[in-house]
Tab-separated table of C-alpha atoms in Angstrom:
chain	number	residue	atom	x	y	z
N	1	GLU	CA	0.000	0.000	0.000
N	2	ALA	CA	1.333	3.430	-0.993
N	3	GLN	CA	1.804	5.485	2.106
N	4	VAL	CA	3.682	8.090	4.086
N	5	THR	CA	4.438	6.917	7.618
N	6	GLN	CA	5.214	9.232	10.497
N	7	ASN	CA	6.337	8.335	13.991
N	8	PRO	CA	5.507	9.024	16.705
N	9	ARG	CA	1.860	9.900	16.148
N	10	TYR	CA	1.570	11.495	19.564
N	11	LEU	CA	4.288	12.843	21.811
N	12	ILE	CA	4.427	14.898	24.970
N	13	THR	CA	7.865	16.192	25.831
N	14	VAL	CA	9.528	18.915	27.869
N	15	THR	CA	11.330	22.066	26.839
N	16	GLY	CA	14.845	21.449	25.627
N	17	LYS	CA	14.691	17.689	25.191
N	18	LYS	CA	15.805	16.874	21.650
N	19	LEU	CA	13.388	14.853	19.589
N	20	THR	CA	13.080	13.459	16.097
N	21	VAL	CA	9.908	12.810	14.145
N	22	THR	CA	10.540	10.230	11.474
N	23	CYS	CA	8.925	10.185	8.051
N	24	SER	CA	9.163	7.450	5.466
N	25	GLN	CA	7.450	7.007	2.102
N	26	ASN	CA	7.321	3.894	-0.081
N	27	MET	CA	6.377	5.555	-3.385
N	28	ASN	CA	9.876	6.456	-4.576
N	29	HIS	CA	8.951	10.128	-4.504
N	30	GLU	CA	11.655	12.704	-5.029
N	31	TYR	CA	9.933	15.576	-3.254
N	32	MET	CA	9.216	15.534	0.479
N	33	SER	CA	8.062	18.241	2.834
N	34	TRP	CA	7.171	19.008	6.442
N	35	TYR	CA	4.252	21.191	7.506
N	36	ARG	CA	2.929	22.321	10.816
N	37	GLN	CA	-0.736	23.026	11.413
N	38	ASP	CA	-1.962	25.471	14.024
N	39	PRO	CA	-5.544	26.629	14.656
N	40	GLY	CA	-6.505	29.554	12.471
N	41	LEU	CA	-3.239	29.461	10.523
N	42	GLY	CA	-3.729	26.529	8.193
N	43	LEU	CA	-0.694	24.500	7.160
N	44	ARG	CA	2.668	26.206	6.979
N	45	GLN	CA	5.715	24.674	5.398
N	46	ILE	CA	8.749	24.077	7.590
N	47	TYR	CA	11.272	22.459	5.259
N	48	TYR	CA	11.217	20.651	1.973
N	49	SER	CA	13.508	18.439	-0.058
N	50	MET	CA	13.644	18.119	-3.829
N	51	ASN	CA	15.783	14.959	-3.671
N	52	VAL	CA	18.482	13.179	-1.688
N	53	GLU	CA	20.879	15.642	-0.030
N	54	VAL	CA	18.838	18.608	-1.318
N	55	THR	CA	16.879	20.431	1.382
N	56	ASP	CA	15.656	23.980	1.795
N	57	LYS	CA	13.760	26.170	4.213
N	58	GLY	CA	10.058	26.730	3.990
N	59	ASP	CA	8.117	29.533	5.603
N	60	VAL	CA	8.670	28.645	9.278
N	61	PRO	CA	12.037	26.840	9.608
N	62	GLU	CA	13.234	28.365	12.910
N	63	GLY	CA	13.877	25.743	15.563
N	64	TYR	CA	13.855	22.805	13.153
N	65	LYS	CA	16.377	20.767	11.215
N	66	VAL	CA	15.957	18.112	8.549
N	67	SER	CA	18.101	15.690	6.629
N	68	ARG	CA	17.620	13.631	3.473
N	69	LYS	CA	20.236	10.926	3.346
N	70	GLU	CA	17.957	8.404	1.681
N	71	LYS	CA	15.195	8.959	-0.798
N	72	ARG	CA	12.508	7.381	1.339
N	73	ASN	CA	13.259	9.096	4.664
N	74	PHE	CA	12.943	12.714	5.725
N	75	PRO	CA	13.203	13.124	9.507
N	76	LEU	CA	12.303	16.341	11.305
N	77	ILE	CA	14.576	17.231	14.193
N	78	LEU	CA	13.771	19.581	17.052
N	79	GLU	CA	17.117	20.187	18.745
N	80	SER	CA	15.707	22.141	21.700
N	81	PRO	CA	11.916	22.101	21.606
N	82	SER	CA	9.985	25.010	23.034
N	83	PRO	CA	6.283	25.361	23.891
N	84	ASN	CA	5.611	27.376	20.719
N	85	GLN	CA	6.469	24.237	18.748
N	86	THR	CA	3.429	22.505	20.150
N	87	SER	CA	1.558	21.696	16.975
N	88	LEU	CA	0.274	19.061	14.579
N	89	TYR	CA	3.001	18.078	12.132
N	90	PHE	CA	2.549	16.548	8.701
N	91	CYS	CA	5.056	14.945	6.407
N	92	ALA	CA	4.144	14.753	2.734
N	93	SER	CA	5.632	13.549	-0.539
N	94	ARG	CA	4.992	13.631	-4.271
N	95	PRO	CA	6.831	12.783	-7.493
N	96	GLY	CA	9.397	15.354	-8.494
N	97	LEU	CA	8.372	15.421	-12.126
N	98	PRO	CA	7.151	18.681	-13.644
N	99	GLY	CA	3.521	18.754	-12.703
N	100	GLY	CA	4.064	16.211	-9.999
N	101	GLY	CA	0.498	15.614	-8.908
N	102	GLU	CA	-0.942	15.959	-5.454
N	103	LEU	CA	0.880	15.737	-2.163
N	104	PHE	CA	0.468	12.507	-0.248
N	105	PHE	CA	0.279	13.159	3.476
N	106	GLY	CA	1.205	11.123	6.479
N	107	GLU	CA	-1.346	10.753	9.273
N	108	GLY	CA	0.166	13.540	11.315
N	109	SER	CA	2.171	13.752	14.536
N	110	ARG	CA	0.689	15.685	17.416
N	111	LEU	CA	3.459	17.169	19.514
N	112	THR	CA	3.055	18.866	22.881
N	113	VAL	CA	6.016	20.646	24.441
N	114	LEU	CA	5.606	21.462	28.136
V	1	ALA	CA	4.251	35.837	-3.819
V	2	GLN	CA	1.570	33.223	-3.947
V	3	LYS	CA	-1.397	33.494	-1.602
V	4	ILE	CA	-4.554	31.539	-0.924
V	5	THR	CA	-7.572	33.137	0.751
V	6	GLN	CA	-10.488	31.268	2.256
V	7	THR	CA	-12.899	33.837	3.620
V	8	GLN	CA	-15.324	31.474	5.364
V	9	PRO	CA	-13.938	30.246	8.693
V	10	GLY	CA	-17.048	28.137	9.245
V	11	MET	CA	-20.158	27.107	7.380
V	12	PHE	CA	-23.296	25.114	7.996
V	13	VAL	CA	-25.255	23.153	5.414
V	14	GLN	CA	-28.335	20.993	5.638
V	15	GLU	CA	-27.885	17.348	4.809
V	16	LYS	CA	-28.592	16.552	1.129
V	17	GLU	CA	-28.138	20.181	0.059
V	18	ALA	CA	-25.273	21.527	-2.019
V	19	VAL	CA	-22.631	23.825	-0.554
V	20	THR	CA	-19.912	26.035	-2.041
V	21	LEU	CA	-16.643	26.683	-0.240
V	22	ASP	CA	-14.859	29.778	-1.462
V	23	CYS	CA	-11.227	30.044	-2.438
V	24	THR	CA	-9.386	32.871	-4.133
V	25	TYR	CA	-5.735	32.844	-5.023
V	26	ASP	CA	-2.995	35.158	-6.119
V	27	THR	CA	-0.030	34.176	-8.231
V	28	SER	CA	2.128	35.492	-11.032
V	29	ASP	CA	2.838	32.001	-12.335
V	30	GLN	CA	1.330	30.923	-15.631
V	31	SER	CA	1.211	27.197	-14.931
V	32	TYR	CA	-0.205	26.306	-11.566
V	33	GLY	CA	-2.364	23.737	-9.912
V	34	LEU	CA	-5.196	24.159	-7.458
V	35	PHE	CA	-6.021	21.484	-4.916
V	36	TRP	CA	-8.641	20.853	-2.283
V	37	TYR	CA	-8.026	18.699	0.772
V	38	LYS	CA	-10.413	17.485	3.436
V	39	GLN	CA	-9.390	17.063	7.059
V	40	PRO	CA	-11.905	15.176	9.203
V	41	SER	CA	-11.778	15.328	12.967
V	42	SER	CA	-9.453	12.328	12.974
V	43	GLY	CA	-6.795	14.633	11.516
V	44	GLU	CA	-5.614	13.063	8.280
V	45	MET	CA	-5.375	15.096	5.084
V	46	ILE	CA	-7.443	13.639	2.260
V	47	PHE	CA	-6.934	14.829	-1.315
V	48	LEU	CA	-10.243	15.636	-3.007
V	49	ILE	CA	-9.791	17.328	-6.350
V	50	TYR	CA	-7.289	19.023	-8.638
V	51	GLN	CA	-7.547	21.722	-11.292
V	52	GLY	CA	-4.729	22.761	-13.595
V	53	SER	CA	-4.537	26.360	-14.735
V	54	TYR	CA	-4.696	25.337	-18.370
V	55	ASP	CA	-7.538	22.884	-17.962
V	56	GLU	CA	-10.476	24.175	-19.941
V	57	GLN	CA	-13.089	22.185	-18.118
V	58	ASN	CA	-13.896	22.339	-14.439
V	59	ALA	CA	-12.688	19.317	-12.538
V	60	THR	CA	-15.184	16.885	-11.049
V	61	GLU	CA	-14.727	13.914	-8.734
V	62	GLY	CA	-17.931	12.249	-7.690
V	63	ARG	CA	-19.876	14.710	-5.532
V	64	TYR	CA	-17.041	17.233	-5.653
V	65	SER	CA	-16.596	19.786	-8.375
V	66	LEU	CA	-14.284	22.727	-8.681
V	67	ASN	CA	-15.738	25.962	-10.022
V	68	PHE	CA	-12.643	27.443	-11.648
V	69	GLN	CA	-12.827	31.060	-12.773
V	70	LYS	CA	-9.357	31.953	-13.939
V	71	ALA	CA	-9.985	35.635	-14.645
V	72	ARG	CA	-11.368	36.096	-11.138
V	73	LYS	CA	-8.667	33.881	-9.641
V	74	SER	CA	-11.176	31.775	-7.815
V	75	ALA	CA	-11.354	28.015	-7.326
V	76	ASN	CA	-14.452	27.283	-5.295
V	77	LEU	CA	-15.267	23.750	-4.167
V	78	VAL	CA	-18.837	22.611	-4.668
V	79	ILE	CA	-20.091	19.613	-2.722
V	80	SER	CA	-23.392	18.274	-3.961
V	81	ALA	CA	-25.875	16.325	-1.831
V	82	SER	CA	-24.048	16.915	1.460
V	83	GLN	CA	-23.663	13.989	3.825
V	84	LEU	CA	-22.988	13.938	7.561
V	85	GLY	CA	-19.555	12.524	6.794
V	86	ASP	CA	-18.699	15.698	4.895
V	87	SER	CA	-18.386	17.556	8.198
V	88	ALA	CA	-14.708	18.445	8.267
V	89	MET	CA	-12.133	21.138	7.690
V	90	TYR	CA	-11.502	21.932	4.025
V	91	PHE	CA	-8.296	23.439	2.712
V	92	CYS	CA	-7.665	25.068	-0.629
V	93	ALA	CA	-4.067	24.952	-1.838
V	94	MET	CA	-2.011	25.853	-4.863
V	95	ARG	CA	1.447	25.453	-6.306
V	96	ASP	CA	3.430	26.233	-9.387
V	97	LEU	CA	3.681	23.189	-11.628
V	98	TYR	CA	6.964	23.754	-13.398
V	99	GLY	CA	9.550	24.859	-10.916
V	100	GLY	CA	8.568	28.321	-9.750
V	101	SER	CA	8.541	28.606	-5.955
V	102	GLN	CA	10.085	25.104	-6.067
V	103	GLY	CA	6.616	23.735	-6.586
V	104	ASN	CA	5.812	24.078	-2.904
V	105	LEU	CA	2.175	23.709	-1.967
V	106	ILE	CA	0.754	26.676	-0.057
V	107	PHE	CA	-2.491	26.457	1.861
V	108	GLY	CA	-5.356	28.681	2.844
V	109	LYS	CA	-6.449	28.818	6.462
V	110	GLY	CA	-9.351	26.480	5.892
V	111	THR	CA	-13.133	26.389	6.174
V	112	LYS	CA	-14.862	24.257	8.768
V	113	LEU	CA	-17.976	22.700	7.284
V	114	SER	CA	-20.703	21.331	9.513
V	115	VAL	CA	-23.510	19.274	7.986
V	116	LYS	CA	-26.778	19.365	9.893
V	117	PRO	CA	-29.131	16.347	9.877
């Protein structure tokens, strides 16, 4: 089954404790992206990757890091989480071809930082 | 810069009636795509429908249709014969199709649709 898998789905952590949200897709997609969703703000892009070893900042990259060492994986790293990073996070992927089609989303990871 | 505007934070519709969710966009790109996603209370993002800027006909997918008016830069979603399961958050989104803005998908703030029995 074609899918984007995120882990963990739910996490409660404390300020300053480093955490990683993993994302993996099995569709051989070149393009991958992370979004955060906050009430009243819609989805805002954090980082994206056009292919292996190619990453770039989105609209709200502060406090986050990413890496793309393999095509299928695109982890999101919070080095020192703060309460304003409490949010619902989505990983998504699509083919990198011109046009590219719709984004396929993971099920979301709800993060609470105390 | 690209921008998506959804002016209806919340809407109600009677079951079995049709409803239109508004979306306007702003872009200087010539080739772009418009998307609608549904987010039920369970949280997942479900792709509904796509319209390309050069598509001459409005897109349809089952009970969903996209009323695309290019000159007005609007891409409204029409849901016919509303069902209780249509109660959800709906997001309009767009992106350049051929490299501009890196093809990143930008979203509106969403419209919460509630279907009344």
